[in-house]
Short mmCIF file of C-alpha atoms in Angstrom, two decimals:
data_model
loop_
_atom_site.label_atom_id
_atom_site.label_comp_id
_atom_site.label_asym_id
_atom_site.label_seq_id
_atom_site.Cartn_x
_atom_site.Cartn_y
_atom_site.Cartn_z
CA MET A 24 0.00 0.00 0.00
CA LYS A 25 2.95 2.34 0.65
CA LEU A 26 4.01 1.83 -2.95
CA GLN A 27 0.77 3.41 -4.20
CA VAL A 28 1.34 6.49 -2.07
CA LYS A 29 4.87 6.81 -3.49
CA VAL A 30 3.47 6.67 -6.99
CA VAL A 31 1.16 9.58 -6.17
CA ASN A 32 4.11 11.50 -4.74
CA ARG A 33 6.06 11.06 -7.96
CA MET A 34 3.05 12.14 -9.99
CA PHE A 35 2.71 15.28 -7.88
CA MET A 36 6.38 16.12 -8.45
CA MET A 37 6.10 15.54 -12.21
CA ILE A 38 3.06 17.81 -12.50
CA THR A 39 4.42 20.63 -10.40
CA ALA A 40 8.00 20.54 -11.75
CA PRO A 41 7.29 22.71 -14.86
CA PHE A 42 5.58 25.36 -12.77
CA LEU A 43 8.40 25.41 -10.25
CA GLY A 44 10.93 25.64 -13.07
CA MET A 45 9.06 28.58 -14.59
CA MET A 46 9.02 30.39 -11.27
CA ILE A 47 12.78 29.87 -10.86
CA TRP A 48 13.37 31.14 -14.42
CA MET A 49 11.28 34.26 -13.79
CA LEU A 50 13.21 34.95 -10.60
CA ILE A 51 16.54 34.71 -12.46
CA SER A 52 15.21 36.77 -15.35
CA SER A 53 13.98 39.56 -13.07
CA GLN A 54 17.40 39.68 -11.41
CA SER A 55 19.03 39.88 -14.85
CA VAL A 56 16.78 42.78 -15.89
CA SER A 57 17.54 44.58 -12.67
CA LEU A 58 21.27 44.06 -13.17
CA GLN A 59 21.12 45.36 -16.74
CA LEU A 60 19.26 48.49 -15.63
CA GLU A 61 21.90 49.18 -13.03
CA THR A 62 24.93 48.66 -15.32
CA ALA A 63 23.60 50.12 -18.60
CA PRO A 64 24.91 53.57 -19.57
CA LEU A 65 22.57 56.51 -19.39
CA ALA A 66 20.35 56.69 -22.45
CA GLU A 67 18.16 59.29 -23.94
CA PRO A 68 15.01 59.93 -21.82
CA ALA A 69 12.65 58.74 -24.58
CA SER A 70 14.61 55.55 -25.13
CA PHE A 71 14.84 54.95 -21.38
CA ASN A 72 11.09 55.43 -20.91
CA GLU A 73 10.38 53.01 -23.72
CA LYS A 74 12.61 50.35 -22.17
CA GLN A 75 11.12 50.95 -18.74
CA SER A 76 7.62 50.55 -20.16
CA ARG A 77 8.64 47.31 -21.87
CA VAL A 78 10.22 45.93 -18.69
CA SER A 79 7.16 46.95 -16.68
CA SER A 80 4.93 45.15 -19.16
CA GLN A 81 7.07 42.01 -18.92
CA LEU A 82 6.98 42.13 -15.12
CA ASP A 83 3.17 42.47 -15.20
CA LYS A 84 2.96 39.40 -17.40
CA ALA A 85 5.38 37.55 -15.16
CA LYS A 86 3.27 38.47 -12.15
CA GLU A 87 0.15 37.24 -13.94
CA ILE A 88 1.89 33.96 -14.81
CA ALA A 89 3.15 33.61 -11.23
CA VAL A 90 -0.35 34.12 -9.82
CA HIS A 91 -1.71 31.56 -12.26
CA THR A 92 1.13 29.15 -11.37
CA VAL A 93 0.46 29.49 -7.65
CA GLU A 94 -3.24 28.83 -8.20
CA SER A 95 -2.43 25.80 -10.37
CA VAL A 96 -0.04 24.40 -7.76
CA ARG A 97 -2.65 24.98 -5.05
CA HIS A 98 -5.27 23.19 -7.15
CA ILE A 99 -2.93 20.28 -7.87
CA SER A 100 -2.00 20.07 -4.18
CA THR A 101 -5.69 19.89 -3.24
CA LEU A 102 -6.25 17.22 -5.88
CA TYR A 103 -3.24 15.30 -4.60
CA LYS A 104 -4.58 15.33 -1.04
CA GLN A 105 -8.00 14.20 -2.22
CA THR A 106 -6.45 11.41 -4.29
CA THR A 107 -4.29 10.26 -1.37
CA THR A 108 -7.31 10.24 0.97
CA THR A 109 -9.32 8.28 -1.58
CA MET A 110 -6.52 5.75 -2.03
CA ASN A 111 -6.14 5.31 1.72
CA ASP A 112 -9.90 4.74 1.98
CA ILE A 113 -9.69 2.14 -0.79
CA VAL A 114 -6.79 0.38 0.96
CA LEU A 115 -8.68 0.38 4.28
CA THR A 116 -11.85 -0.96 2.64
CA ALA A 117 -9.89 -3.66 0.81
CA SER A 118 -8.19 -4.67 4.05
CA GLN A 119 -11.50 -4.88 5.87
CA GLN A 120 -13.06 -6.91 3.05
CA ALA A 121 -10.09 -9.27 3.05
CA LYS A 122 -10.56 -9.91 6.78
CA ARG A 123 -14.31 -10.45 6.47
CA PRO A 124 -14.16 -14.19 5.63
CA GLU A 125 -11.76 -14.64 8.56
CA ARG A 126 -14.20 -12.92 10.93
CA ILE A 127 -17.13 -14.96 9.62
CA TYR A 128 -15.21 -18.22 10.11
CA ASP A 129 -14.14 -17.21 13.61
CA GLN A 130 -17.73 -16.34 14.53
CA ARG A 131 -18.88 -19.73 13.30
CA ILE A 132 -16.35 -21.76 15.29
CA THR A 133 -16.78 -19.57 18.36
CA ALA A 134 -20.56 -20.12 18.28
CA ARG A 135 -19.96 -23.85 18.75
CA LEU A 136 -17.98 -23.17 21.91
CA GLY A 137 -20.51 -20.81 23.47
CA THR A 138 -19.79 -17.60 25.33
CA PRO A 139 -16.21 -16.96 26.41
CA GLN A 140 -15.77 -16.64 30.16
CA GLU A 141 -12.57 -14.64 29.87
CA ARG A 142 -10.47 -13.12 27.12
CA ILE A 143 -6.87 -12.02 26.74
CA ASP A 144 -6.24 -9.83 23.69
CA SER A 145 -2.92 -8.22 22.84
CA GLU A 146 -0.62 -7.54 19.90
CA LYS A 147 0.82 -11.06 20.20
CA LEU A 148 -2.24 -13.25 20.76
CA ARG A 149 -5.93 -13.56 21.47
CA ALA A 150 -6.91 -16.24 23.99
CA GLU A 151 -10.47 -17.07 25.02
CA LEU A 152 -11.56 -19.36 27.84
CA TYR A 153 -14.75 -21.46 27.60
CA ILE A 154 -16.49 -23.93 29.89
CA ILE A 155 -17.23 -27.39 28.46
CA ASN A 156 -20.21 -29.16 30.01
CA GLN A 157 -21.02 -32.62 28.66
CA PRO A 158 -23.27 -35.33 30.13
CA THR A 159 -20.28 -37.49 31.09
CA TYR A 160 -17.49 -34.99 31.70
CA ARG A 161 -16.71 -31.37 32.46
CA GLY A 162 -13.76 -29.27 31.41
CA TYR A 163 -12.43 -26.13 29.79
CA ALA A 164 -11.49 -25.01 26.32
CA MET A 165 -8.95 -22.37 25.43
CA LYS A 166 -9.04 -21.01 21.88
CA VAL A 167 -5.84 -19.24 20.89
CA LYS A 168 -4.98 -17.11 17.89
CA LEU A 169 -1.23 -16.57 17.64
CA LYS A 170 -0.51 -13.17 16.11
CA ASP A 171 3.22 -13.33 16.71
CA PRO A 172 5.66 -16.30 16.64
CA LYS A 173 6.83 -15.27 20.12
CA ALA A 174 3.34 -15.71 21.57
CA MET A 175 3.88 -19.43 22.27
CA ARG A 176 6.82 -21.59 23.27
CA MET A 177 7.67 -24.82 25.05
CA THR A 178 9.81 -24.86 28.18
CA LEU A 179 11.79 -27.46 30.09
CA GLY A 180 11.48 -27.75 33.85
CA HIS A 181 13.92 -25.21 35.28
CA ASP A 182 15.42 -25.05 31.78
CA GLU A 183 17.31 -28.30 32.14
CA TYR A 184 16.99 -31.79 30.75
CA GLY A 185 15.61 -33.93 33.59
CA GLY A 186 14.27 -30.93 35.48
CA SER A 187 10.60 -30.53 36.37
CA GLU A 188 8.23 -27.90 37.71
CA THR A 189 4.50 -27.26 37.85
CA THR A 190 2.74 -25.42 35.05
CA MET A 191 2.08 -22.49 37.38
CA GLN A 192 5.77 -22.31 38.30
CA ALA A 193 6.69 -22.23 34.62
CA VAL A 194 4.06 -19.57 33.90
CA LYS A 195 5.31 -17.33 36.70
CA ARG A 196 8.97 -17.88 35.92
CA TYR A 197 8.49 -16.84 32.29
CA ASN A 198 5.81 -14.21 33.00
CA ALA A 199 3.35 -15.99 30.69
CA VAL A 200 -0.40 -15.35 30.61
CA ALA A 201 -1.42 -18.98 30.11
CA GLY A 202 0.06 -22.44 30.13
CA ILE A 203 -0.72 -26.15 29.81
CA ASN A 204 1.15 -29.36 30.47
CA ALA A 205 2.83 -30.83 27.40
CA GLY A 206 4.34 -34.28 26.72
CA GLY A 207 4.72 -37.41 28.77
CA TYR A 208 7.76 -38.28 30.85
CA ALA A 209 9.82 -41.09 32.34
CA GLU A 210 11.32 -41.04 35.84
CA SER A 211 14.85 -42.01 36.68
CA ARG A 212 16.79 -41.37 39.90
CA GLY A 213 14.50 -38.59 41.00
CA LYS A 214 14.59 -36.86 37.62
CA ARG A 215 11.76 -36.56 35.11
CA TYR A 216 12.82 -36.80 31.48
CA PRO A 217 10.64 -35.96 28.47
CA LEU A 218 9.26 -39.03 26.75
CA GLY A 219 10.34 -39.72 23.17
CA THR A 220 11.41 -37.03 20.74
CA THR A 221 11.63 -33.52 22.21
CA VAL A 222 12.53 -30.36 20.28
CA MET A 223 13.51 -27.00 21.76
CA ASN A 224 14.32 -23.96 19.64
CA GLY A 225 14.66 -26.13 16.54
CA LYS A 226 17.13 -28.53 18.17
CA TYR A 227 16.60 -32.08 19.41
CA ILE A 228 16.91 -32.54 23.15
CA SER A 229 19.00 -35.65 23.81
CA SER A 230 18.35 -37.12 20.34
CA PHE A 231 15.70 -38.02 17.79
CA GLU A 232 13.80 -41.15 18.82
CA PRO A 233 11.78 -43.07 16.20
CA SER A 234 8.09 -43.43 17.11
CA PHE A 235 7.31 -46.56 19.12
CA LYS A 236 4.35 -47.91 21.10
CA ASN A 237 1.96 -45.56 19.27
CA LEU A 238 3.74 -42.44 20.55
CA SER A 239 3.22 -39.28 18.50
CA PHE A 240 5.20 -36.08 18.36
CA VAL A 241 3.25 -32.81 18.68
CA GLY A 242 4.59 -29.30 18.44
CA MET A 243 4.80 -26.12 16.38
CA ASP A 244 6.79 -25.39 13.25
CA VAL A 245 8.83 -22.25 12.50
CA ASN A 246 5.65 -20.59 11.14
CA SER A 247 3.67 -21.21 14.37
CA ARG A 248 1.55 -23.98 12.86
CA LEU A 249 0.63 -27.16 14.72
CA ILE A 250 2.47 -30.25 13.47
CA GLY A 251 2.60 -33.82 14.69
CA GLY A 252 2.31 -37.53 14.06
CA LYS A 253 4.52 -40.59 13.97
CA PHE A 254 8.05 -40.20 12.62
CA TYR A 255 10.36 -43.14 12.07
CA GLN A 256 13.20 -41.21 10.43
CA LYS A 257 14.65 -37.92 11.62
CA GLU A 258 14.47 -36.57 8.06
CA GLU A 259 10.69 -37.01 8.08
CA LEU A 260 10.30 -34.65 11.02
CA ASP A 261 13.02 -32.29 9.78
CA LYS A 262 10.96 -31.60 6.65
CA LEU A 263 8.25 -30.04 8.86
CA GLN A 264 10.78 -27.64 10.40
CA PRO A 265 9.80 -28.16 14.05
CA LYS A 266 10.54 -25.25 16.35
CA TYR A 267 9.56 -27.07 19.52
CA GLY A 268 7.48 -30.06 20.57
CA ALA A 269 7.02 -33.06 22.84
CA THR A 270 5.71 -36.62 22.66
CA PHE A 271 2.73 -38.55 23.98
CA VAL A 272 -0.01 -40.89 22.76
CA PRO A 273 -2.21 -41.10 20.73
CA ALA A 274 -2.99 -38.82 17.78
CA LEU A 275 -6.77 -38.20 17.67
CA LEU A 276 -7.70 -36.42 14.41
CA LYS A 277 -6.11 -35.98 11.00
CA ASN A 278 -7.70 -33.58 8.50
CA GLY A 279 -10.92 -33.71 10.52
CA ALA A 280 -11.18 -37.52 10.49
CA SER A 281 -10.94 -39.64 13.64
CA LEU A 282 -7.87 -41.86 13.85
CA THR A 283 -7.93 -45.39 15.24
CA ILE A 284 -7.21 -45.38 18.95
CA PRO A 285 -5.06 -48.31 20.08
CA ASP A 286 -6.98 -50.76 22.27
CA LYS A 287 -4.64 -50.20 25.19
CA TRP A 288 -5.50 -46.51 25.35
CA LYS A 289 -9.23 -47.20 25.19
CA THR A 290 -9.15 -49.02 28.50
CA SER A 291 -6.12 -47.94 30.51
CA PRO A 292 -7.81 -45.95 31.74
CA ALA A 293 -11.18 -45.72 30.01
CA ARG A 294 -11.92 -42.34 31.55
CA ALA A 295 -9.36 -39.89 32.81
CA PRO A 296 -8.50 -36.23 33.16
CA ARG A 297 -7.22 -35.19 29.71
CA THR A 298 -5.30 -32.45 27.96
CA VAL A 299 -5.60 -32.35 24.17
CA ILE A 300 -4.48 -29.82 21.58
CA GLY A 301 -5.83 -29.26 18.07
CA ASN A 302 -5.99 -26.71 15.29
CA TYR A 303 -8.60 -25.13 13.06
CA LYS A 304 -8.11 -24.69 9.33
CA ASP A 305 -7.06 -21.05 9.93
CA ASP A 306 -4.31 -22.33 12.31
CA GLN A 307 -5.99 -21.13 15.50
CA LEU A 308 -5.40 -23.55 18.36
CA LEU A 309 -7.91 -25.21 20.65
CA ILE A 310 -6.88 -26.81 23.93
CA LEU A 311 -9.29 -28.96 25.92
CA VAL A 312 -8.55 -29.77 29.55
CA VAL A 313 -10.97 -32.24 31.13
CA ASP A 314 -11.31 -32.67 34.88
CA GLY A 315 -11.51 -35.98 36.71
CA TYR A 316 -11.38 -37.11 40.32
CA ASN A 317 -8.51 -39.55 39.84
CA GLU A 318 -6.82 -41.82 37.31
CA SER A 319 -8.80 -44.96 38.16
CA GLY A 320 -10.87 -44.79 34.97
CA SER A 321 -14.14 -43.78 36.64
CA SER A 322 -14.06 -40.03 35.94
CA GLY A 323 -13.04 -37.71 33.16
CA ALA A 324 -13.50 -38.33 29.42
CA THR A 325 -12.74 -41.18 27.06
CA LEU A 326 -10.55 -40.49 24.05
CA GLU A 327 -13.44 -41.40 21.71
CA GLU A 328 -15.63 -38.77 23.40
CA LEU A 329 -12.94 -36.15 22.85
CA GLN A 330 -12.54 -37.20 19.23
CA ARG A 331 -16.23 -36.61 18.61
CA LYS A 332 -16.22 -33.33 20.51
CA LEU A 333 -13.23 -31.98 18.62
CA ALA A 334 -14.65 -33.00 15.26
CA ASN A 335 -17.97 -31.30 16.10
CA LEU A 336 -16.08 -28.15 17.02
CA GLY A 337 -14.46 -28.08 13.59
CA ILE A 338 -10.96 -29.15 14.60
CA ARG A 339 -8.69 -30.42 11.83
CA ASP A 340 -5.76 -32.16 13.58
CA ALA A 341 -5.64 -33.11 17.27
CA TYR A 342 -3.25 -34.82 19.66
CA ASN A 343 -3.53 -36.17 23.18
CA LEU A 344 -1.04 -34.69 25.62
CA ASP A 345 -0.09 -36.06 29.02
CA GLY A 346 -3.22 -36.49 31.15
CA GLY A 347 -4.29 -37.76 34.54
CA GLY A 348 -2.75 -35.77 37.37
CA SER A 349 -0.60 -33.89 34.84
CA SER A 350 -3.57 -32.12 33.22
CA THR A 351 -3.31 -28.44 34.09
CA LEU A 352 -4.63 -25.24 32.56
CA VAL A 353 -3.38 -21.89 33.83
CA PHE A 354 -5.21 -18.85 32.44
CA ASN A 355 -4.69 -15.23 33.39
CA GLY A 356 -2.66 -16.02 36.48
CA ARG A 357 -4.70 -18.83 38.03
CA VAL A 358 -5.31 -22.56 37.66
CA VAL A 359 -8.79 -22.90 36.19
CA ASN A 360 -9.16 -26.69 36.26
CA THR A 361 -8.94 -29.04 39.23
CA PRO A 362 -5.84 -31.29 38.99
CA SER A 363 -6.77 -34.80 40.05
CA ASP A 364 -3.74 -35.17 42.36
CA GLY A 365 -5.22 -32.46 44.55
CA GLU A 366 -2.26 -30.28 43.61
CA MET A 367 -0.30 -29.50 40.47
CA ARG A 368 2.16 -32.11 39.32
CA SER A 369 5.79 -31.29 38.62
CA LEU A 370 6.44 -31.90 34.91
CA PRO A 371 9.37 -31.69 32.48
CA THR A 372 7.61 -29.84 29.63
CA HIS A 373 5.00 -27.11 29.31
CA PHE A 374 3.44 -25.08 26.50
CA LEU A 375 3.30 -21.40 27.51
CA PHE A 376 1.50 -18.41 25.95
CA PHE A 377 2.56 -14.76 26.03
CA LYS A 378 0.83 -11.45 25.41
#
């Protein structure tokens, strides 16, 4: 849009240049006439009067031309301003029209979630919190539009491999506005290590691990788009340019279609507190965090229920993150769900959001 304004500027200069040149010429000419009058020898009175009359006539014409030039420049300047205003209006209208389909789509997907309970809106992101009430489970949804690549990142517990901290501790330490638990983990000698392949700032933590036991990688690429799935060769994941991500099981949706859930994960446990992450076709994110009383399988949601819910909400791809007592959602400085351990669990990885 700036290019169009520059074009108008050049046009204005081209139009006014002849008039400005004429004015400069007249100024030089008048100085030349004045100089000649001062240096010329005394002439006969009649001849002098004739020359003076001729010079006076020329100056009158020059004055008339100058007045006309000034009026022309003023008119062109007014036209230039009107043209610039019109062009800016056209640019603004075009921009608004271009965003209209985006607004319509957002209104449609938001209507399926209901009325947001809270909202965080800044230059970097827009995050909205919703309550999810279903006959068999209760939870929360957080819809996030990332406006800036720096609006989301993954962190390691205390920034070290094997370290762990609660989601709230990570949120406070990084001054984030929201956060959720991320991938699964394995314990060893009092340390908690991320399960499977883990990527931080585009680099593999420890090393790339081929997918096994139905584990799936889930993270964000360099363009802040959700990526994930099973990867058996490092080159397969490298092609997606992961910026950060963690691993858990299983993947739930691919291009809006439900994926087959391994039998083991249908029953162990059948119901549980859950944290899942998915994306819409416009790359907005949706996180569901489902509450449960414990990990015994008698409370929370089944993975099939979450598949259906996500598909009905218009989600394209979705992945199950660590659940049970790990499921935590921090929004606007507080924990909004009820962790089933009775307190927040210390974890090795978290997804954080910044305004």
